[in-house]
Short mmCIF file of N, CA and C in Angstrom, two decimals:
data_model
loop_
_atom_site.label_atom_id
_atom_site.label_comp_id
_atom_site.label_asym_id
_atom_site.label_seq_id
_atom_site.Cartn_x
_atom_site.Cartn_y
_atom_site.Cartn_z
N MET V 409 -28.98 10.42 -30.24
CA MET V 409 -29.48 9.43 -29.31
C MET V 409 -28.52 8.24 -29.29
N MET V 410 -28.28 7.70 -28.13
CA MET V 410 -27.35 6.60 -27.98
C MET V 410 -28.08 5.28 -28.22
N ASN V 411 -27.50 4.47 -29.11
CA ASN V 411 -28.13 3.17 -29.34
C ASN V 411 -27.51 2.12 -28.42
N LYS V 412 -28.08 0.94 -28.44
CA LYS V 412 -27.65 -0.13 -27.54
C LYS V 412 -26.21 -0.55 -27.80
N ARG V 413 -25.79 -0.56 -29.06
CA ARG V 413 -24.42 -0.96 -29.40
C ARG V 413 -23.41 0.02 -28.81
N ASN V 414 -23.69 1.33 -28.94
CA ASN V 414 -22.79 2.34 -28.38
C ASN V 414 -22.74 2.24 -26.86
N LEU V 415 -23.87 2.02 -26.25
CA LEU V 415 -23.92 1.89 -24.79
C LEU V 415 -23.11 0.68 -24.34
N ASN V 416 -23.25 -0.45 -25.03
CA ASN V 416 -22.49 -1.65 -24.68
C ASN V 416 -20.99 -1.42 -24.85
N ALA V 417 -20.61 -0.72 -25.90
CA ALA V 417 -19.19 -0.42 -26.12
C ALA V 417 -18.65 0.47 -25.01
N MET V 418 -19.42 1.47 -24.61
CA MET V 418 -18.99 2.36 -23.53
C MET V 418 -18.86 1.59 -22.21
N LEU V 419 -19.80 0.72 -21.95
CA LEU V 419 -19.73 -0.10 -20.74
C LEU V 419 -18.51 -1.01 -20.75
N ALA V 420 -18.20 -1.60 -21.89
CA ALA V 420 -17.03 -2.47 -22.01
C ALA V 420 -15.75 -1.70 -21.73
N VAL V 421 -15.64 -0.49 -22.28
CA VAL V 421 -14.45 0.34 -22.04
C VAL V 421 -14.36 0.71 -20.56
N ALA V 422 -15.47 1.09 -19.97
CA ALA V 422 -15.47 1.45 -18.54
C ALA V 422 -15.05 0.26 -17.68
N LEU V 423 -15.53 -0.92 -17.98
CA LEU V 423 -15.15 -2.11 -17.20
C LEU V 423 -13.67 -2.43 -17.36
N MET V 424 -13.13 -2.27 -18.57
CA MET V 424 -11.70 -2.51 -18.77
C MET V 424 -10.88 -1.51 -17.96
N MET V 425 -11.32 -0.27 -17.92
CA MET V 425 -10.59 0.74 -17.16
C MET V 425 -10.64 0.41 -15.67
N LEU V 426 -11.78 -0.01 -15.18
CA LEU V 426 -11.90 -0.37 -13.77
C LEU V 426 -11.03 -1.56 -13.43
N SER V 427 -11.01 -2.57 -14.29
CA SER V 427 -10.21 -3.76 -14.00
C SER V 427 -8.73 -3.43 -14.01
N SER V 428 -8.29 -2.50 -14.87
CA SER V 428 -6.88 -2.14 -14.88
C SER V 428 -6.50 -1.39 -13.61
N VAL V 429 -7.41 -0.59 -13.08
CA VAL V 429 -7.14 0.10 -11.82
C VAL V 429 -7.04 -0.91 -10.68
N SER V 430 -7.96 -1.87 -10.67
CA SER V 430 -7.96 -2.83 -9.57
C SER V 430 -6.80 -3.81 -9.65
N GLN V 431 -6.15 -3.91 -10.80
CA GLN V 431 -5.04 -4.82 -10.96
C GLN V 431 -3.69 -4.11 -11.00
N ALA V 432 -3.63 -2.87 -10.56
CA ALA V 432 -2.39 -2.11 -10.59
C ALA V 432 -1.34 -2.79 -9.72
N GLN V 433 -0.10 -2.73 -10.18
CA GLN V 433 1.00 -3.23 -9.37
C GLN V 433 1.31 -2.21 -8.29
N LEU V 434 1.60 -2.71 -7.11
CA LEU V 434 1.95 -1.85 -5.99
C LEU V 434 3.43 -2.03 -5.67
N ALA V 435 4.04 -0.98 -5.19
CA ALA V 435 5.46 -1.03 -4.83
C ALA V 435 5.61 -0.64 -3.37
N VAL V 436 6.33 -1.47 -2.62
CA VAL V 436 6.74 -1.10 -1.27
C VAL V 436 8.03 -0.31 -1.45
N ILE V 437 8.05 0.88 -0.88
CA ILE V 437 9.15 1.81 -1.13
C ILE V 437 9.87 2.20 0.15
N VAL V 438 11.14 2.53 -0.01
CA VAL V 438 11.97 3.04 1.08
C VAL V 438 12.76 4.23 0.56
N ASN V 439 13.40 4.92 1.47
CA ASN V 439 14.28 6.02 1.12
C ASN V 439 15.48 5.46 0.33
N PRO V 440 15.95 6.16 -0.69
CA PRO V 440 17.09 5.66 -1.46
C PRO V 440 18.34 5.41 -0.61
N LYS V 441 18.47 6.10 0.52
CA LYS V 441 19.63 5.91 1.40
C LYS V 441 19.45 4.74 2.37
N SER V 442 18.29 4.12 2.37
CA SER V 442 18.04 2.99 3.26
C SER V 442 18.95 1.82 2.88
N SER V 443 19.42 1.10 3.89
CA SER V 443 20.24 -0.08 3.63
C SER V 443 19.39 -1.26 3.17
N LEU V 444 18.10 -1.15 3.33
CA LEU V 444 17.19 -2.22 2.91
C LEU V 444 17.14 -2.29 1.39
N SER V 445 17.36 -3.49 0.85
CA SER V 445 17.35 -3.63 -0.61
C SER V 445 16.18 -4.48 -1.10
N THR V 446 15.64 -5.32 -0.23
CA THR V 446 14.52 -6.17 -0.63
C THR V 446 13.70 -6.58 0.59
N LEU V 447 12.43 -6.80 0.35
CA LEU V 447 11.51 -7.29 1.37
C LEU V 447 10.69 -8.41 0.75
N THR V 448 10.36 -9.42 1.54
CA THR V 448 9.43 -10.44 1.07
C THR V 448 8.02 -9.97 1.40
N PRO V 449 7.01 -10.52 0.75
CA PRO V 449 5.64 -10.17 1.12
C PRO V 449 5.35 -10.45 2.60
N GLU V 450 5.92 -11.53 3.12
CA GLU V 450 5.71 -11.88 4.54
C GLU V 450 6.32 -10.82 5.46
N GLN V 451 7.51 -10.33 5.11
CA GLN V 451 8.15 -9.29 5.92
C GLN V 451 7.35 -7.99 5.86
N ALA V 452 6.88 -7.64 4.67
CA ALA V 452 6.07 -6.42 4.53
C ALA V 452 4.79 -6.56 5.35
N ALA V 453 4.12 -7.70 5.25
CA ALA V 453 2.89 -7.93 6.03
C ALA V 453 3.18 -7.84 7.52
N GLY V 454 4.29 -8.42 7.96
CA GLY V 454 4.65 -8.37 9.37
C GLY V 454 4.84 -6.95 9.87
N LEU V 455 5.47 -6.12 9.06
CA LEU V 455 5.67 -4.72 9.43
C LEU V 455 4.34 -3.97 9.48
N PHE V 456 3.55 -4.09 8.41
CA PHE V 456 2.32 -3.30 8.31
C PHE V 456 1.17 -3.84 9.15
N LEU V 457 1.34 -5.03 9.73
CA LEU V 457 0.33 -5.57 10.65
C LEU V 457 0.81 -5.54 12.10
N GLY V 458 1.96 -4.88 12.34
CA GLY V 458 2.44 -4.69 13.70
C GLY V 458 3.10 -5.89 14.32
N LYS V 459 3.42 -6.89 13.55
CA LYS V 459 4.09 -8.08 14.09
C LYS V 459 5.59 -7.85 14.25
N SER V 460 6.10 -6.84 13.57
CA SER V 460 7.51 -6.49 13.65
C SER V 460 7.62 -4.97 13.56
N SER V 461 8.57 -4.41 14.30
CA SER V 461 8.76 -2.96 14.24
C SER V 461 10.13 -2.61 13.67
N THR V 462 10.87 -3.64 13.24
CA THR V 462 12.18 -3.41 12.66
C THR V 462 12.27 -4.07 11.29
N VAL V 463 13.10 -3.50 10.45
CA VAL V 463 13.32 -4.07 9.12
C VAL V 463 14.31 -5.22 9.24
N PRO V 464 14.34 -6.11 8.25
CA PRO V 464 15.37 -7.15 8.27
C PRO V 464 16.75 -6.50 8.38
N GLY V 465 17.55 -6.98 9.29
CA GLY V 465 18.83 -6.36 9.57
C GLY V 465 18.78 -5.56 10.87
N GLY V 466 17.56 -5.35 11.42
CA GLY V 466 17.43 -4.78 12.74
C GLY V 466 17.15 -3.30 12.86
N GLY V 467 17.15 -2.56 11.78
CA GLY V 467 16.89 -1.12 11.89
C GLY V 467 15.43 -0.82 12.15
N PRO V 468 15.15 0.36 12.74
CA PRO V 468 13.76 0.73 13.00
C PRO V 468 13.00 1.03 11.70
N ALA V 469 11.71 0.84 11.75
CA ALA V 469 10.86 1.12 10.59
C ALA V 469 9.84 2.18 10.95
N SER V 470 9.74 3.20 10.13
CA SER V 470 8.74 4.25 10.29
C SER V 470 7.75 4.09 9.14
N LEU V 471 6.61 3.47 9.43
CA LEU V 471 5.66 3.08 8.38
C LEU V 471 4.72 4.20 7.97
N ALA V 472 4.46 4.27 6.67
CA ALA V 472 3.51 5.23 6.10
C ALA V 472 2.40 4.45 5.44
N ASP V 473 1.17 4.76 5.81
CA ASP V 473 -0.01 4.05 5.31
C ASP V 473 -0.93 5.04 4.62
N LEU V 474 -1.82 4.50 3.79
CA LEU V 474 -2.85 5.32 3.15
C LEU V 474 -4.13 5.25 3.98
N PRO V 475 -5.08 6.15 3.77
CA PRO V 475 -6.32 6.15 4.56
C PRO V 475 -7.15 4.88 4.34
N ASP V 476 -8.01 4.57 5.32
CA ASP V 476 -8.91 3.40 5.22
C ASP V 476 -9.70 3.39 3.93
N SER V 477 -10.07 4.56 3.44
CA SER V 477 -10.92 4.66 2.26
C SER V 477 -10.18 4.42 0.95
N SER V 478 -8.87 4.26 0.99
CA SER V 478 -8.06 4.13 -0.21
C SER V 478 -8.17 2.73 -0.82
N ALA V 479 -8.46 2.68 -2.11
CA ALA V 479 -8.50 1.40 -2.84
C ALA V 479 -7.11 0.77 -2.90
N VAL V 480 -6.08 1.60 -2.96
CA VAL V 480 -4.71 1.08 -3.00
C VAL V 480 -4.38 0.41 -1.66
N ARG V 481 -4.83 1.00 -0.56
CA ARG V 481 -4.61 0.39 0.75
C ARG V 481 -5.30 -0.97 0.83
N GLU V 482 -6.55 -1.02 0.39
CA GLU V 482 -7.28 -2.28 0.42
C GLU V 482 -6.57 -3.34 -0.42
N GLN V 483 -6.10 -2.95 -1.60
CA GLN V 483 -5.39 -3.88 -2.48
C GLN V 483 -4.08 -4.33 -1.84
N PHE V 484 -3.34 -3.41 -1.22
CA PHE V 484 -2.07 -3.75 -0.58
C PHE V 484 -2.27 -4.81 0.51
N TYR V 485 -3.18 -4.54 1.44
CA TYR V 485 -3.38 -5.49 2.54
C TYR V 485 -3.95 -6.81 2.06
N SER V 486 -4.79 -6.77 1.05
CA SER V 486 -5.34 -8.00 0.49
C SER V 486 -4.26 -8.85 -0.15
N LYS V 487 -3.41 -8.23 -0.97
CA LYS V 487 -2.40 -8.98 -1.71
C LYS V 487 -1.17 -9.31 -0.88
N ALA V 488 -0.72 -8.38 -0.05
CA ALA V 488 0.51 -8.60 0.71
C ALA V 488 0.27 -9.41 1.98
N ALA V 489 -0.90 -9.23 2.59
CA ALA V 489 -1.14 -9.87 3.88
C ALA V 489 -2.35 -10.79 3.90
N GLY V 490 -3.13 -10.79 2.84
CA GLY V 490 -4.33 -11.63 2.81
C GLY V 490 -5.39 -11.18 3.79
N LYS V 491 -5.45 -9.88 4.07
CA LYS V 491 -6.38 -9.34 5.07
C LYS V 491 -7.34 -8.34 4.44
N THR V 492 -8.55 -8.32 4.98
CA THR V 492 -9.54 -7.33 4.58
C THR V 492 -9.31 -6.05 5.40
N PRO V 493 -9.87 -4.93 4.96
CA PRO V 493 -9.73 -3.70 5.76
C PRO V 493 -10.22 -3.87 7.20
N ALA V 494 -11.31 -4.59 7.38
CA ALA V 494 -11.84 -4.81 8.74
C ALA V 494 -10.86 -5.62 9.59
N GLN V 495 -10.22 -6.62 8.99
CA GLN V 495 -9.25 -7.43 9.73
C GLN V 495 -8.02 -6.61 10.12
N VAL V 496 -7.59 -5.74 9.21
CA VAL V 496 -6.44 -4.87 9.49
C VAL V 496 -6.77 -3.92 10.64
N LYS V 497 -7.96 -3.31 10.56
CA LYS V 497 -8.38 -2.37 11.60
C LYS V 497 -8.48 -3.08 12.95
N ALA V 498 -9.04 -4.28 12.97
CA ALA V 498 -9.18 -5.05 14.22
C ALA V 498 -7.80 -5.40 14.79
N ALA V 499 -6.88 -5.81 13.93
CA ALA V 499 -5.54 -6.18 14.41
C ALA V 499 -4.86 -4.97 15.04
N TRP V 500 -4.95 -3.81 14.38
CA TRP V 500 -4.31 -2.62 14.93
C TRP V 500 -5.02 -2.13 16.20
N SER V 501 -6.31 -2.30 16.28
CA SER V 501 -7.05 -1.91 17.49
C SER V 501 -6.54 -2.72 18.68
N ARG V 502 -6.37 -4.02 18.49
CA ARG V 502 -5.86 -4.88 19.58
C ARG V 502 -4.45 -4.47 19.99
N LEU V 503 -3.58 -4.26 19.00
CA LEU V 503 -2.20 -3.90 19.30
C LEU V 503 -2.10 -2.54 19.98
N THR V 504 -2.88 -1.59 19.53
CA THR V 504 -2.86 -0.25 20.10
C THR V 504 -3.41 -0.27 21.52
N PHE V 505 -4.52 -0.98 21.72
CA PHE V 505 -5.13 -1.05 23.04
C PHE V 505 -4.20 -1.71 24.05
N SER V 506 -3.49 -2.74 23.62
CA SER V 506 -2.59 -3.46 24.53
C SER V 506 -1.26 -2.73 24.72
N GLY V 507 -1.02 -1.69 23.92
CA GLY V 507 0.22 -0.93 24.03
C GLY V 507 1.40 -1.62 23.37
N LYS V 508 1.16 -2.65 22.57
CA LYS V 508 2.24 -3.41 21.96
C LYS V 508 2.82 -2.76 20.71
N ALA V 509 2.04 -1.91 20.07
CA ALA V 509 2.52 -1.30 18.83
C ALA V 509 1.75 -0.03 18.52
N THR V 510 2.35 0.80 17.69
CA THR V 510 1.71 2.02 17.21
C THR V 510 1.43 1.85 15.72
N PRO V 511 0.23 2.14 15.28
CA PRO V 511 -0.08 1.95 13.85
C PRO V 511 0.76 2.85 12.95
N PRO V 512 0.85 2.47 11.68
CA PRO V 512 1.60 3.31 10.73
C PRO V 512 1.02 4.72 10.66
N LYS V 513 1.88 5.65 10.30
CA LYS V 513 1.46 7.04 10.10
C LYS V 513 0.55 7.07 8.87
N GLU V 514 -0.68 7.57 9.05
CA GLU V 514 -1.62 7.61 7.94
C GLU V 514 -1.48 8.94 7.21
N LEU V 515 -1.22 8.85 5.92
CA LEU V 515 -1.07 10.04 5.07
C LEU V 515 -2.19 10.07 4.05
N ALA V 516 -2.57 11.26 3.62
CA ALA V 516 -3.78 11.44 2.82
C ALA V 516 -3.70 10.87 1.40
N THR V 517 -2.52 10.96 0.79
CA THR V 517 -2.41 10.55 -0.61
C THR V 517 -1.12 9.77 -0.85
N ALA V 518 -1.07 9.09 -1.99
CA ALA V 518 0.15 8.38 -2.38
C ALA V 518 1.31 9.36 -2.55
N ALA V 519 1.02 10.55 -3.05
CA ALA V 519 2.07 11.57 -3.19
C ALA V 519 2.65 11.94 -1.82
N ASP V 520 1.78 12.00 -0.81
CA ASP V 520 2.25 12.29 0.56
C ASP V 520 3.11 11.15 1.09
N VAL V 521 2.72 9.92 0.80
CA VAL V 521 3.51 8.75 1.23
C VAL V 521 4.90 8.82 0.59
N LYS V 522 4.93 9.07 -0.70
CA LYS V 522 6.21 9.13 -1.42
C LYS V 522 7.09 10.24 -0.86
N LYS V 523 6.50 11.40 -0.60
CA LYS V 523 7.25 12.54 -0.05
C LYS V 523 7.79 12.20 1.34
N TYR V 524 6.98 11.55 2.18
CA TYR V 524 7.39 11.17 3.53
C TYR V 524 8.55 10.19 3.47
N VAL V 525 8.44 9.18 2.61
CA VAL V 525 9.50 8.18 2.48
C VAL V 525 10.78 8.82 1.94
N ALA V 526 10.64 9.69 0.97
CA ALA V 526 11.81 10.36 0.38
C ALA V 526 12.55 11.22 1.40
N ALA V 527 11.84 11.71 2.41
CA ALA V 527 12.44 12.61 3.41
C ALA V 527 12.90 11.89 4.68
N ASN V 528 12.61 10.60 4.82
CA ASN V 528 12.89 9.88 6.06
C ASN V 528 13.59 8.56 5.75
N VAL V 529 14.84 8.43 6.17
CA VAL V 529 15.64 7.25 5.83
C VAL V 529 15.08 5.95 6.45
N GLU V 530 14.29 6.06 7.52
CA GLU V 530 13.73 4.87 8.17
C GLU V 530 12.32 4.54 7.65
N ALA V 531 11.79 5.34 6.75
CA ALA V 531 10.40 5.18 6.31
C ALA V 531 10.23 4.05 5.31
N ILE V 532 9.06 3.41 5.42
CA ILE V 532 8.62 2.40 4.47
C ILE V 532 7.16 2.70 4.17
N GLY V 533 6.81 2.69 2.90
CA GLY V 533 5.43 2.92 2.50
C GLY V 533 5.11 2.08 1.28
N TYR V 534 3.94 2.30 0.74
CA TYR V 534 3.55 1.60 -0.49
C TYR V 534 2.72 2.56 -1.34
N ILE V 535 2.91 2.46 -2.63
CA ILE V 535 2.19 3.27 -3.61
C ILE V 535 2.02 2.43 -4.87
N GLU V 536 1.26 2.93 -5.82
CA GLU V 536 1.18 2.25 -7.11
C GLU V 536 2.55 2.33 -7.76
N LYS V 537 2.96 1.23 -8.37
CA LYS V 537 4.29 1.16 -8.99
C LYS V 537 4.47 2.26 -10.04
N SER V 538 3.40 2.60 -10.73
CA SER V 538 3.48 3.63 -11.77
C SER V 538 3.85 5.00 -11.22
N ALA V 539 3.70 5.21 -9.90
CA ALA V 539 4.01 6.51 -9.29
C ALA V 539 5.45 6.58 -8.76
N VAL V 540 6.19 5.49 -8.86
CA VAL V 540 7.57 5.46 -8.36
C VAL V 540 8.45 6.35 -9.23
N ASP V 541 9.35 7.08 -8.57
CA ASP V 541 10.34 7.88 -9.28
C ASP V 541 11.67 7.78 -8.53
N ALA V 542 12.64 8.57 -8.91
CA ALA V 542 13.98 8.47 -8.34
C ALA V 542 14.08 8.93 -6.89
N THR V 543 13.00 9.50 -6.33
CA THR V 543 13.06 9.97 -4.95
C THR V 543 12.90 8.84 -3.94
N VAL V 544 12.51 7.65 -4.41
CA VAL V 544 12.31 6.48 -3.54
C VAL V 544 12.92 5.23 -4.19
N LYS V 545 13.07 4.18 -3.38
CA LYS V 545 13.63 2.92 -3.87
C LYS V 545 12.60 1.81 -3.63
N VAL V 546 12.36 0.97 -4.63
CA VAL V 546 11.43 -0.13 -4.53
C VAL V 546 12.13 -1.34 -3.91
N VAL V 547 11.50 -1.92 -2.85
CA VAL V 547 12.05 -3.11 -2.22
C VAL V 547 11.15 -4.34 -2.39
N LEU V 548 9.93 -4.11 -2.90
CA LEU V 548 9.00 -5.21 -3.15
C LEU V 548 7.93 -4.73 -4.11
N VAL V 549 7.61 -5.57 -5.10
CA VAL V 549 6.48 -5.30 -5.99
C VAL V 549 5.40 -6.31 -5.65
N VAL V 550 4.20 -5.81 -5.36
CA VAL V 550 3.06 -6.63 -5.01
C VAL V 550 2.12 -6.65 -6.21
N GLU V 551 1.84 -7.84 -6.70
CA GLU V 551 0.99 -7.95 -7.89
C GLU V 551 -0.33 -8.58 -7.56
#
């Protein structure tokens, strides 16, 4: 039988695990062959909110996004752009309806984002920093 002390200890461990997930560092990534070497949070927000369709230096950007339901997506837009999921969706709805921009390509998982970026020199995406490997290059860390 579980006593109150054991239950409290298990709850404390579970809360620590949840807080570490919610505080994960995110990395904005590009193809290793990309000429882009760094992005500011403002530049990343501009790209992922449709305010800009080119990277600094003028090249085209092919954006990769995670699904609406992704906690990493929510964290990215919150930290990089100061926007809630509803605000992001509303901004893209306006831009799409007016024909001013096309939303980022939505991929199912972070592994899919990394694979897409690794295969496309114009691609920019974001994943948890812990998932970065030699197939992509980090241009911004969002904390």
